[in-house]
C-alpha angles and dihedrals in degrees: 000000000000113000113215099214094175090055094046090048091049091051093050095048093047091049094047097045095038099229148051096241095057092041093051090050091049092051094041094236135112122268088244091056090045092051090049091053093052094045091051091052093047091048090052092049093042093227142079120258097182135035109216129198130166091265108032148018121221133183117244118227089262090047092054090051093047098045099082091049092045091049090052091051092052094045093048093047092046091050092048092051091047090051091052091048089051091049091050098044097042097032091237123172144064133285142175123244123195114204143172109251095239090068092059095066098081111317099070097040089059091052092047090050090055091046092050091053092060098031105032095162097052123101127213122202108205123208112189120194146122118310092258090051091051091054092048091049092055093043091048095048095245088119131028093207135027137191112206146141115279113262136161111323118262121206093224096049129076115205130203116190112235105177145320111254115205121210113246138189114246120196140161122242127278096049131140091240099041097106096050116109092204136010134204125223089250089062088069093067097103100026123114102232126193105227127221122217118283087237090068118087091226090065092053092053093044097047092051094053093045093046091052087061097042092249119146121209111256124200141085099240136075123180138187099224137044092229090059090051090052091051091053092048089051089051091054096248095128145301131281144207107225140157111279091236092066093070133035117201109255096025091106120028113233096025122112129199116204126186116242116219140175083086118009104216118207134185116212113232114205139186113233134203134156111276091222124054135028131279121238112258091253093052092043090055091051091046092054093045093051093044093054102033117098107236118224111221 
């Protein structure tokens, strides 16, 4: 069944204002167009809703019975459209963001704080997981946006580069290397390093650079997440090679972050969305904020 909203609206306005002239003015259309809308609705229903004379307009018995329902239809539709306009214009709503855990240490909280300032009523559901899990969440529609490490391009994913994240050496004072401004990969030869899982992109980058120099990873601990590695470093268990974004100097007293050179190895952090389809207004606002906001590493 096709609902003729224009006809229902015309009927309600005519009935409430008591005439075609006032109703046409209210709807910003001509009386001819208004009459055509009502006639079309009455033809579809197969009955008259209004009796019209040169002097007055009166509701028929059927019209009187239909008016409360017709008024409810118009009010509900008008309210629904206004809500959608508000969502669009003010980017209201909720969305899901998938993200690699290392971004949640201090980079992402700063972005979310900025977003909350301009969209205080919006809600973000955060899914944290490995880079491959982030990609799958976006591809599968579980998340509108994803923050992950750049991998092989996928036809159904659009990527926006956010920043290059260099690997850094993290240690706890006192440490033999704590006063160095930079380190080389060869300097890691005798260091007890806390390893991260081979499923994490950081481990792939790190193993390649160490293997090129004939250095084997030393240490008795392997963890799944960068945050766990940081906790172990803070406890004095060992040192770690982690993305620079996982730790901001001064966040934890007694921990040092030292740049690794020769070469400087960087992971490329990207913002993901499906290449086909539109984002919700809330997700679109976050996408634009993250794309333009300088990120503090």
